[in-house]
Coordinates of C-alpha atoms in Angstrom, one line a residue:
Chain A
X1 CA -10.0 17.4 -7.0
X2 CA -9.2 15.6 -4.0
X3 CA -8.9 19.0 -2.4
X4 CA -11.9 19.9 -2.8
X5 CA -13.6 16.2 -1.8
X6 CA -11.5 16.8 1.6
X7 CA -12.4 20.4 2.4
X8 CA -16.3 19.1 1.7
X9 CA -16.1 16.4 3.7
X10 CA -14.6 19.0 7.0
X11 CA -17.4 21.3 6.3
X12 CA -20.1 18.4 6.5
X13 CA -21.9 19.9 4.1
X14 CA -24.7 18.3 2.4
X15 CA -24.1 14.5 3.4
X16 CA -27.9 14.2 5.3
X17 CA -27.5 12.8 8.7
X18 CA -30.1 10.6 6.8
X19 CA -26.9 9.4 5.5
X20 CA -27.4 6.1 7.4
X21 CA -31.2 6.2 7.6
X22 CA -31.6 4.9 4.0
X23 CA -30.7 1.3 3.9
X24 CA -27.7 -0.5 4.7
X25 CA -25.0 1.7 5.6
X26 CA -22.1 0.4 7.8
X27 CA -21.9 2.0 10.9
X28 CA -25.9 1.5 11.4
X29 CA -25.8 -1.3 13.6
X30 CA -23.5 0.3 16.1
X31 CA -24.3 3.0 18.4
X32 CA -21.7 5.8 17.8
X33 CA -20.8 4.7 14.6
X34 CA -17.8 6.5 13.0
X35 CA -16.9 9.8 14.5
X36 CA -18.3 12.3 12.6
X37 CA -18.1 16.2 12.2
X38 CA -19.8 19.3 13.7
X39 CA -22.9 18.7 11.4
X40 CA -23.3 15.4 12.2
X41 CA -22.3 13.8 8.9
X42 CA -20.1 10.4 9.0
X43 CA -16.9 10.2 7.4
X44 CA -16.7 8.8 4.1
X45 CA -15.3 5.1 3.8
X46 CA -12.2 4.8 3.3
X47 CA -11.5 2.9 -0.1
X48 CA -7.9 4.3 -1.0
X49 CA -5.2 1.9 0.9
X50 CA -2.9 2.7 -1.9
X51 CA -2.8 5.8 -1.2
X52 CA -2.1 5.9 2.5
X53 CA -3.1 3.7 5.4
X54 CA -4.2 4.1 9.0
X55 CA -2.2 3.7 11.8
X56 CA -2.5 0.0 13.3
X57 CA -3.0 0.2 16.9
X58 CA -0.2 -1.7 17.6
X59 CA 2.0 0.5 15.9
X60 CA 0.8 3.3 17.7
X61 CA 1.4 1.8 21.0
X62 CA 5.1 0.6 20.3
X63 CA 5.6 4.9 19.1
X64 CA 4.1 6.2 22.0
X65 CA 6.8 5.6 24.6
X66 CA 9.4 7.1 22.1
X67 CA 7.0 10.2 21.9
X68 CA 6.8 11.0 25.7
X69 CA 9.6 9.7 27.9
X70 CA 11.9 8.1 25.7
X71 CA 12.9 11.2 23.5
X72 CA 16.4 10.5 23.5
X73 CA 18.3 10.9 20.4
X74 CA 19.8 7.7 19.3
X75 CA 23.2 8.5 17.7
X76 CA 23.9 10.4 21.6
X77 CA 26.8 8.0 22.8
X78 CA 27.0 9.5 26.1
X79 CA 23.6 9.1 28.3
X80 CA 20.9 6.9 28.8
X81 CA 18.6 8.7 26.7
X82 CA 20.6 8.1 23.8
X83 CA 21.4 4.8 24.9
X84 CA 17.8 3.6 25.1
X85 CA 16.9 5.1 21.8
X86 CA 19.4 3.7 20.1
X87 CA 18.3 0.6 21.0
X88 CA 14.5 0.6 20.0
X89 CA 16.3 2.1 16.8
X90 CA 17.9 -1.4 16.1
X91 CA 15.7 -3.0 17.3
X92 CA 13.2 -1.8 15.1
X93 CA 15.8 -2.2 12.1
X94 CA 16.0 -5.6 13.1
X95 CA 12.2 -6.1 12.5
X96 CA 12.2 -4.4 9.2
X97 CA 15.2 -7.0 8.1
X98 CA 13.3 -9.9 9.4
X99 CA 10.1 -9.4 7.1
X100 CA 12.1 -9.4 3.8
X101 CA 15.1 -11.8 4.6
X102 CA 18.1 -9.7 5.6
X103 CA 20.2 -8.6 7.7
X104 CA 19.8 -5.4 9.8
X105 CA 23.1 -4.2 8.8
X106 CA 21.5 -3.6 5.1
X107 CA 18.9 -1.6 6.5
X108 CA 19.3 2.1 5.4
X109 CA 16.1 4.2 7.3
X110 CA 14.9 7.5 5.3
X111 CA 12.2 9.7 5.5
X112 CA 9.8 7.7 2.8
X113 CA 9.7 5.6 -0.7
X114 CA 10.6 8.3 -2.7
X115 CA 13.7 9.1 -0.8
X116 CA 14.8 5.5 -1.4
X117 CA 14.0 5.5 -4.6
X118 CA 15.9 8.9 -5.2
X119 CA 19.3 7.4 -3.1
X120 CA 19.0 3.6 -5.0
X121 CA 19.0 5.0 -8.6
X122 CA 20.9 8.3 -8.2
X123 CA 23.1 6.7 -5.7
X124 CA 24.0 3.9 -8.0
X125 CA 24.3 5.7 -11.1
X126 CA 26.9 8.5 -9.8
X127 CA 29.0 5.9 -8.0
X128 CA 29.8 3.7 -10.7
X129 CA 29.3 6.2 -13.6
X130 CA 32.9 6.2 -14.5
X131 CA 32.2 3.0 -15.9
X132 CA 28.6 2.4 -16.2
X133 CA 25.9 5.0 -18.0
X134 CA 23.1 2.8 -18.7
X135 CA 20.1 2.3 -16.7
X136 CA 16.7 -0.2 -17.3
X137 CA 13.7 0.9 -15.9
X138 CA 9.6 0.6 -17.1
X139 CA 7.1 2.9 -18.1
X140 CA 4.7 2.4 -15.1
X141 CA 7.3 3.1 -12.4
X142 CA 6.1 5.2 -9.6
X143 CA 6.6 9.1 -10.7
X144 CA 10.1 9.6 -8.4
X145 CA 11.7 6.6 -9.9
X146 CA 10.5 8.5 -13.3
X147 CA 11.5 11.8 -12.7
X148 CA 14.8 10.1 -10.6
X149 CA 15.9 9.0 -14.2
X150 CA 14.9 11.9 -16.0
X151 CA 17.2 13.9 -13.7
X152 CA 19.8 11.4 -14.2
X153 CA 19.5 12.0 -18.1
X154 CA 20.3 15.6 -18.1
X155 CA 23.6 14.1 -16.4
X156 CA 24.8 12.3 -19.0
X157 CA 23.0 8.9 -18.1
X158 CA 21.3 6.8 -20.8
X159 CA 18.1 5.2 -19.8
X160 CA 15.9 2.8 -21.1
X161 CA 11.8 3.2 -20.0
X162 CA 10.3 -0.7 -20.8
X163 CA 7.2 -0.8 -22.4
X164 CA 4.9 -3.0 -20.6
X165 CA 2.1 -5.8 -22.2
X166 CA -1.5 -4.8 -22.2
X167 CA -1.7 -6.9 -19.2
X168 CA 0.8 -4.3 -17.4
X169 CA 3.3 -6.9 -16.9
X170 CA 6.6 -6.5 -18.8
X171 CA 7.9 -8.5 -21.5
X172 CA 11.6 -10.8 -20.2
X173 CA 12.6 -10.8 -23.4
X174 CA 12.1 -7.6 -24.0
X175 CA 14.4 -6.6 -20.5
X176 CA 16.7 -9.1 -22.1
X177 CA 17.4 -7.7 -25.1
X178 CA 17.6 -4.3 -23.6
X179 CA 21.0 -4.4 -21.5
X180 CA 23.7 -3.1 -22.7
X181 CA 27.5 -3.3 -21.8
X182 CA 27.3 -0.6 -19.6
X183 CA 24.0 -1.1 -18.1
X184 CA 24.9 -0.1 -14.1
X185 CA 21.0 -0.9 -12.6
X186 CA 17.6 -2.0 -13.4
X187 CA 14.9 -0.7 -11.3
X188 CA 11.1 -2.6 -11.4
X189 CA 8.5 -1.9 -8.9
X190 CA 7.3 -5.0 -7.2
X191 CA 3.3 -4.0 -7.1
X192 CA 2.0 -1.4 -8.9
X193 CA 0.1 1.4 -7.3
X194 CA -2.5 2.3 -9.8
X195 CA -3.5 -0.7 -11.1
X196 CA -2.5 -3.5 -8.6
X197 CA -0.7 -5.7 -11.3
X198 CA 2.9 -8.1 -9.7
X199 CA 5.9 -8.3 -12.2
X200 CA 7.9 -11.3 -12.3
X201 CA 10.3 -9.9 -9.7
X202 CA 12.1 -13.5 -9.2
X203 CA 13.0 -13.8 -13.1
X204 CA 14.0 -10.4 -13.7
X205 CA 16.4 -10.8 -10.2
X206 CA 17.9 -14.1 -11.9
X207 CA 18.5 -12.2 -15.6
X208 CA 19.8 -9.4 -13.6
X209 CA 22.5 -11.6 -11.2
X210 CA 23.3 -13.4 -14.5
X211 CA 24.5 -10.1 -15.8
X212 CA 25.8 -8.6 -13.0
X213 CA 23.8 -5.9 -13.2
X214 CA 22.1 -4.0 -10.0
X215 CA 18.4 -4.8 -9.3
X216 CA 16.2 -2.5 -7.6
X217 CA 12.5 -3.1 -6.8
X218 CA 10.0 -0.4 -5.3
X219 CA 8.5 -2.5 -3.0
X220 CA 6.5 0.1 -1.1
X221 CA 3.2 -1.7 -2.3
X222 CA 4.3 -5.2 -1.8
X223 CA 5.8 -5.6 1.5
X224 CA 4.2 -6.8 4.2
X225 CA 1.2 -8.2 1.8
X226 CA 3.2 -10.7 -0.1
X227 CA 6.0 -12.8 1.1
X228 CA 9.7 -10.8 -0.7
X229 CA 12.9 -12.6 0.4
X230 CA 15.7 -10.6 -1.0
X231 CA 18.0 -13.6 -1.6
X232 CA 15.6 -15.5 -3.0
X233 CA 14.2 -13.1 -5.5
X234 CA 17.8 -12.0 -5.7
X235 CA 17.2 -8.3 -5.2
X236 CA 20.2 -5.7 -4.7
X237 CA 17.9 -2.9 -3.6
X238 CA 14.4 -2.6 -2.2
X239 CA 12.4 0.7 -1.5
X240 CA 10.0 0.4 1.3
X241 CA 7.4 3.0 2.8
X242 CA 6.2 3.4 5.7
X243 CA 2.8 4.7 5.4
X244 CA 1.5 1.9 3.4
X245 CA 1.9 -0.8 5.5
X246 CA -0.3 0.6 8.3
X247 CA 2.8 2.8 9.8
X248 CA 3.3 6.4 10.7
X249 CA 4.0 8.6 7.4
X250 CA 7.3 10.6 6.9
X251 CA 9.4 6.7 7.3
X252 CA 10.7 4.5 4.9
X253 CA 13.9 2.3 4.6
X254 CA 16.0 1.2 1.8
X255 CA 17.3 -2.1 1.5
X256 CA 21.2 -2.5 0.6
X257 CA 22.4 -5.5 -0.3
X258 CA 26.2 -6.3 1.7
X259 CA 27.0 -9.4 -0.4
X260 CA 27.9 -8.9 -3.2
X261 CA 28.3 -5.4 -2.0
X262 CA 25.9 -2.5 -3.8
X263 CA 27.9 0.9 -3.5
X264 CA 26.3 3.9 -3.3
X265 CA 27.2 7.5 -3.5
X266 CA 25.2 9.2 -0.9
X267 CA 22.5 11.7 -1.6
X268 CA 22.7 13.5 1.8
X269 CA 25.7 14.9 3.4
X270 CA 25.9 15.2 7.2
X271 CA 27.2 13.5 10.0
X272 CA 28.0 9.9 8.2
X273 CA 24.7 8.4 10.3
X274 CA 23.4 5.0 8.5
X275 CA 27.1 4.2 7.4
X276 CA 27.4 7.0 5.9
X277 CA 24.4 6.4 3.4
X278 CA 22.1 8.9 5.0
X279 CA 23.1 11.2 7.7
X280 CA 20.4 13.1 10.0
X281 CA 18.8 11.8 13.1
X282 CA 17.3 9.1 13.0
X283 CA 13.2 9.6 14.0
X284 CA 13.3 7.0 16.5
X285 CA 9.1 7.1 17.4
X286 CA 8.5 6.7 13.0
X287 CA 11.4 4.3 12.7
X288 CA 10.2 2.1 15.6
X289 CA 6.5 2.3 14.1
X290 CA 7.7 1.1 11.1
X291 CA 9.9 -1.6 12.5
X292 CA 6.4 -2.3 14.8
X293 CA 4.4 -2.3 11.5
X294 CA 6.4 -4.6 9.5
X295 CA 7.0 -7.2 12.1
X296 CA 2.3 -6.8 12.7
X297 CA 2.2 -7.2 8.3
X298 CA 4.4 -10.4 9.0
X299 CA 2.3 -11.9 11.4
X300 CA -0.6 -10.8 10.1
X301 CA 0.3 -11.1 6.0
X302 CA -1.6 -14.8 5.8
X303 CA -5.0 -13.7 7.5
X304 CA -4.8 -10.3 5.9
X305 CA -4.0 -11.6 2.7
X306 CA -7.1 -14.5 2.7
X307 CA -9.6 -11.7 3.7
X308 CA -8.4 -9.2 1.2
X309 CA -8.7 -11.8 -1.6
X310 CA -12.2 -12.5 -0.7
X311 CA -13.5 -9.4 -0.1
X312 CA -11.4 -8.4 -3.7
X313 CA -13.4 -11.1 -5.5
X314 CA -17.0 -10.3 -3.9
X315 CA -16.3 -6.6 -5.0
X316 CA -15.4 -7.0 -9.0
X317 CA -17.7 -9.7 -9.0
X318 CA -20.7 -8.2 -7.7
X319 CA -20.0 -4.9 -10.5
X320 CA -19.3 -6.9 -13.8
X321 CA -22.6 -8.8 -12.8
X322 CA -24.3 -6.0 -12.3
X323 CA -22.8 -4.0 -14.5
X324 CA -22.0 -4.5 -18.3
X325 CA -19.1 -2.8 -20.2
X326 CA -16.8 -2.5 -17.4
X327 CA -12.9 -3.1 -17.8
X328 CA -10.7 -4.3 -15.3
X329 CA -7.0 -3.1 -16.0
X330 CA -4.3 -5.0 -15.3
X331 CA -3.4 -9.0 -15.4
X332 CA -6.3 -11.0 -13.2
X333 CA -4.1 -13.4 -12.5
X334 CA -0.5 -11.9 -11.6
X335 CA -1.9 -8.8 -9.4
X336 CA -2.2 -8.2 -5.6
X337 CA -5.9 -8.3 -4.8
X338 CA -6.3 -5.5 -2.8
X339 CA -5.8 -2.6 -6.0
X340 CA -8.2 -3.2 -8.2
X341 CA -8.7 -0.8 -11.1
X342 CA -11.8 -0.8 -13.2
X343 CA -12.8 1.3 -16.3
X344 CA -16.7 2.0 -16.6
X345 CA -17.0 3.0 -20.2
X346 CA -19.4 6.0 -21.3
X347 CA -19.3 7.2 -17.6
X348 CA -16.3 10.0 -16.8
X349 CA -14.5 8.9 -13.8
X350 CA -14.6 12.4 -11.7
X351 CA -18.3 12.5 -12.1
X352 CA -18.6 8.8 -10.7
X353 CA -16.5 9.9 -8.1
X354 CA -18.2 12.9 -7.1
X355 CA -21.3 10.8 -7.1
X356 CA -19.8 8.9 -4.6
X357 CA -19.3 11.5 -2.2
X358 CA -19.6 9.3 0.9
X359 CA -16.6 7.0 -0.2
X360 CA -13.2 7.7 -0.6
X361 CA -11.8 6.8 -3.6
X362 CA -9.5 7.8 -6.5
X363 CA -9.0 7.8 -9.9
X364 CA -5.2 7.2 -10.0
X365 CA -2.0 7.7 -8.0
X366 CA -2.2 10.0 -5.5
X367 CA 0.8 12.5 -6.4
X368 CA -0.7 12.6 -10.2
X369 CA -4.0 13.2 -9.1
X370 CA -3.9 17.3 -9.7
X371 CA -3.6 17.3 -13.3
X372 CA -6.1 16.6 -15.7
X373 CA -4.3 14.2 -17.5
X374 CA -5.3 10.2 -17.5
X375 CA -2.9 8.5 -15.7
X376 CA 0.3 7.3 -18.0
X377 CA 0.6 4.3 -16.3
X378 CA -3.0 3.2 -18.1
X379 CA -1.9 5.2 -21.0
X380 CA 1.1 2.6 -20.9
X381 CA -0.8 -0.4 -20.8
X382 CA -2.5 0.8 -24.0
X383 CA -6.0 2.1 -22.3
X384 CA -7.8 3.7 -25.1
X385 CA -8.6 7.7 -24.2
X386 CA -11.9 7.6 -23.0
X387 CA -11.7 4.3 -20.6
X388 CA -8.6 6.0 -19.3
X389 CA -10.9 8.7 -18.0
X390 CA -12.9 6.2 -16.6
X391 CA -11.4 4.5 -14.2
X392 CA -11.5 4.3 -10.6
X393 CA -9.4 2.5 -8.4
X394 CA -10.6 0.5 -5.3
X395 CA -8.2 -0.3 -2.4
X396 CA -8.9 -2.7 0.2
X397 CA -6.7 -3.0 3.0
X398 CA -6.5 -4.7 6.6
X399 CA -9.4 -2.5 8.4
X400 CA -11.9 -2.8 5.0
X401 CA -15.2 -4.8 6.1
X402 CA -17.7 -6.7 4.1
X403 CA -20.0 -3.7 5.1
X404 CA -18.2 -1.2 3.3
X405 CA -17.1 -3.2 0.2
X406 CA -21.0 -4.0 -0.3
X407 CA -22.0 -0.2 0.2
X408 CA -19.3 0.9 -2.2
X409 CA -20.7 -1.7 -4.3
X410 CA -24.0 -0.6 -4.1
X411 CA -23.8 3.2 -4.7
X412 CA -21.4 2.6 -7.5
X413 CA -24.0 0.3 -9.3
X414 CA -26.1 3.0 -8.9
X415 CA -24.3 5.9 -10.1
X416 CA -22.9 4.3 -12.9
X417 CA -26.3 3.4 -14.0
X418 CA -27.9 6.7 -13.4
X419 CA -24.5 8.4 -15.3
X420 CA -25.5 5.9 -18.1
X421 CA -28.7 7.1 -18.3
X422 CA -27.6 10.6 -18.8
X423 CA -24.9 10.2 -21.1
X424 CA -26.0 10.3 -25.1
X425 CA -22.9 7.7 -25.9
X426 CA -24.6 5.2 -24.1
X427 CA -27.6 5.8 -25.9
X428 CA -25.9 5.3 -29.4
X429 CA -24.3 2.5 -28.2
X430 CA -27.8 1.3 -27.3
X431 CA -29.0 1.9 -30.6
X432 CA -26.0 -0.5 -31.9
X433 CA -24.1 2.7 -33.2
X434 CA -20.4 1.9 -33.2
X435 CA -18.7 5.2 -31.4
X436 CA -15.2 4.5 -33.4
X437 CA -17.2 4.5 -36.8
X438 CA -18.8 8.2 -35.8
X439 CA -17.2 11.5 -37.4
X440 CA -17.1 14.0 -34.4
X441 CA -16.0 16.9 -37.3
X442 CA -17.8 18.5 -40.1
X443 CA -14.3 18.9 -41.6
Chain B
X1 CA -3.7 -24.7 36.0
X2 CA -5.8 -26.8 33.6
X3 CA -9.1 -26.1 35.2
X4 CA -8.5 -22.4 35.7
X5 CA -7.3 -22.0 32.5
X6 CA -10.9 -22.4 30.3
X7 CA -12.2 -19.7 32.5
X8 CA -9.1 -17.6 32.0
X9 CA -9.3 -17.9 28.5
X10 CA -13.2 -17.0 28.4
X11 CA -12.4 -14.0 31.0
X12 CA -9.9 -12.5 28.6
X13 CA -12.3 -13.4 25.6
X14 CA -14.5 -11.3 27.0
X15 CA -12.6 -8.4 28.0
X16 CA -10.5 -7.9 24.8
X17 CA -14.4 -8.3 23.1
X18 CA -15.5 -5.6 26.0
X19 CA -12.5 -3.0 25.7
X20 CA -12.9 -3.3 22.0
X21 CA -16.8 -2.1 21.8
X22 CA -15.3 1.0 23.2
X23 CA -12.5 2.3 20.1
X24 CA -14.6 5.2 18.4
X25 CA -13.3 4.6 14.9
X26 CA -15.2 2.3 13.1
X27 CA -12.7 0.7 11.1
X28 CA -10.4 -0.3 14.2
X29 CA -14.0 -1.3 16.3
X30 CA -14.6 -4.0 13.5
X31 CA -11.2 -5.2 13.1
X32 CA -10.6 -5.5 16.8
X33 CA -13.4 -7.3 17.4
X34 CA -13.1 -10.1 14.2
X35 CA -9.2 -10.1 14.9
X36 CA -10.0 -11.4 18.2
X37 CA -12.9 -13.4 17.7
X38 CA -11.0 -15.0 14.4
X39 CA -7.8 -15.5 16.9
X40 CA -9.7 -17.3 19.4
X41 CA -11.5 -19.5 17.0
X42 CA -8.3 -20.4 15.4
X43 CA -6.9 -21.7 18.2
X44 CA -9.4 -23.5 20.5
X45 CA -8.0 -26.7 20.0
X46 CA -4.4 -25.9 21.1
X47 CA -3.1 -28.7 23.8
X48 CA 0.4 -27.7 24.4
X49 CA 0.2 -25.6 27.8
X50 CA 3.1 -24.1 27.0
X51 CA 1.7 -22.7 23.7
X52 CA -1.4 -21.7 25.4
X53 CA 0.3 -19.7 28.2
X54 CA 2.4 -17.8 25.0
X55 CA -0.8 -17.3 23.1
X56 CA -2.6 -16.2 26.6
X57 CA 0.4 -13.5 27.0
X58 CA 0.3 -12.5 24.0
X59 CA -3.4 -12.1 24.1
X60 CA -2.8 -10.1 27.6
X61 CA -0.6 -7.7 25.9
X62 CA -3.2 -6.8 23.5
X63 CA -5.8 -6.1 25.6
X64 CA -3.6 -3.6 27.6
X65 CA -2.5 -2.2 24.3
X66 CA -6.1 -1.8 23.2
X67 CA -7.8 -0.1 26.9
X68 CA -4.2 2.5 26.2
X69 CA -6.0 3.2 23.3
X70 CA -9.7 3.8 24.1

């Protein structure tokens, strides 16, 4: 689906240069507006900071230098080059530390979330699975934590999936009552990427350190947008991602907590660079941009944060005025703002997004976005079948403006209402027909 | 110092608006533009010259980071 939207939007074909012409369309006001294609067309907004974000300037800038002159490898011992590099490699390790409360020495970089993910739960599992088989994780995890424990399953390793609340949040006394003697690691994401909703990552840290269990949080959607301090929320391991926190993509770290010390059995053999966790070279330009980006989302995490909430509220309030029948999944309270995932019932979610061809926007997590299925992580929260299919998520990020929040607005009022006005549910419903009471089968 | 520095602020003011006007992506146009203006706003009443000679470093820096980039 998103293959398609992509190759349409290269091809320029059939967005009018009208586009802008019509009424208020961002970009209007200003003379060479967006940079468009061969045809002429704009590029659509961009509406999907979950799934990837753009490059902050300043992040660019602190790369470039390691990208032309300073190509040095870092773990070279013997010459400047190295020398140099190795530095801006600390350095930037430094900076990640900084954001969530560590120390650089527990600063493990990789190539992304997923590898972090993969080394946290595989890593901890093999090393202490003499002892320890058991493992606590929830049923809204990102799909590599998922498919980490499914791989650990067919090794021998027991695991637990957590059901969560219709609110997405999980239940304590549930987590509680799920340990076992031998339970080696739980693993909770901090923010979820499909629907935006914040588990209780402090309480679960404090029943975790009660029990001496392992706690690991994917905190790829969280950092840098909400204060984390690892000591505080008394995290073991933390998965972060580059690419989500407006640095370059193909860089992550993973957080690995000294004291009490987490031990784990590496997933890559090599050269024993990272301490041995994760051996390869080191991309010095992505592992300074990430270090760039997280100490920019530090600085900037208050401002960002304020302006993301705003613009958050205007957007879901302007709809569900506008708009009846519209579901917003996940807790309103306990979420980060900028994910918001809405359900327009008796309108199917690829149409709406089809319809609006000049925004980009998804239905779901990127990486489960190929298969026809509704996501499992709305499936999880109890989503009936047909809302499921409706839903579209919105993500607003540091670069969103007012402009586009209100155009997205707009068009999707629009659409929806139009996609209403086609679809022969909404007309029973009109009629006061209840769709649950209607048989669909002769037999 | 003190009587040059209101028209060094406005001069840089200025050109960090100017430099900005010229990215070609919208997105980093707007934020460029509101990120400074929302900077300078925030801190027009700052009297420690020490403070205002960090902020006007720091604000220095960014314009040369934003004319590598248009």
């Amino acid at each position: 689906m998103l293959l398609w939207r992509r190759l349409a939007a290269l091809r320029g074909e059939r967005a009018p240069r009208r586009l802008r012409a019509g009424g208020p369309g961002p970009g209007s006001g200003s003379g060479s507006g967006r940079t468009s294609d061969d045809s002429g067309a704009p590029r659509p907004l961009y509406m999907d900071v979950q799934a990837t974000t753009p490059l902050d300037p300043r992040v660019l800038d602190s790369m470039l230098p390691y990208l032309t002159a300073y190509y040095g490898n870092p773990h070279s011992r013997t010459h400047a080059y190295g020398w140099e590099s190795e530095a801006a490699m600390e350095n930037a390790r430094r900076q990640v530390a900084d954001l969530i409360g560590a120390d650089s020495r527990e600063i493990i970089f990789t190539s992304g979330a997923t590898e972090s993910n993969n080394m946290a739960i595989k890593g901890v599992a093999r090393f202490y699975k003499s002892r320890k088989k058991h493992i606590i994780t929830t049923q809204t995890e990102h799909k590599c934590v998922l498919d980490s424990c499914r791989s650990l399953e067919t090794e021998g390793f027991r695991v637990t999936y957590l059901p969560v609340k219709k609110n997405g949040l999980i239940d304590l006394k549930e987590l509680e009552a799920a340990f076992q003697l031998d339970t080696s690691l739980v693993s909770v994401m901090t923010v979820n990427n499909e629907i935006g909703v914040k588990q209780p990552i402090r309480d679960i840290g404090e029943i975790c350190r009660a029990r001496n269990v392992f706690f690991h949080t994917d905190a790829a959607q969280a950092i840098g947008k909400i204060p984390m301090d690892v000591n505080n929320m008394k995290i073991d391991l933390m998965s972060i991602s580059g690419h989500k926190i407006y640095g370059p993509k193909g860089v992550g770290a993973l957080y690995v907590r000294r004291r009490p010390r987490v031990r784990l059995e590496p997933l890559q053999s090599g050269g024993g660079q990272e301490r041995g966790l994760r051996s390869g070279t080191v991309p010095t330009p992505l592992a300074v941009g990430l270090g760039a980006a997280c100490e920019v989302a530090q600085q900037e995490m208050e401002y960002d944060h304020k302006r993301i909430l705003q613009l958050a509220e205007r957007l879901v309030t302007k709809i569900m005025s506008e708009v009846p029948d519209v579901v917003m999944n996940g807790d309103r309270e306990h979420r980060y703002p900028g994910c918001i995932n809405l359900s327009f019932a008796y309108v199917e979610g690829e149409s709406l997004l089809m319809a609006l061809k000049d925004v980009a926007l998804s239905s779901g997590s990127a990486c489960t976005s190929a298969s026809l299925e509704p996501s499992y992580v709305l499936r999880a929260i109890g989503t009936d079948e047909d809302l499921a299919h409706s839903s579209i998520r919105f993500g607003i990020g540091r670069f969103t403006t007012e402009e586009e929040v209100d155009y997205t607005v707009q068009k999707c009022i629009q659409h929806v209402k139009r996609l209403r006005e086609m679809s022969p549910l909404w007309e029973m419903v009109q009629d006061g027909i209840d769709l649950k009471s209607i048989k669909w089968t002769q037999h | 110092m003190a009587a040059s520095s209101r028209a060094q602020v406005l001069r840089l003011y200025r050109a960090l608006l100017r430099e900005s006007q010229r990215f070609s992506g919208y997105n980093y146009r707007t934020y460029a533009i509101r990120r400074i203006r929302d900077a300078f706003r925030e801190n027009k009443n700052v009297a420690d010259s020490a403070k205002i000679e960090e902020l006007l470093n720091k604000a220095k820096a960014n314009l040369e980071v934003i004319q590598r980039q248009v």
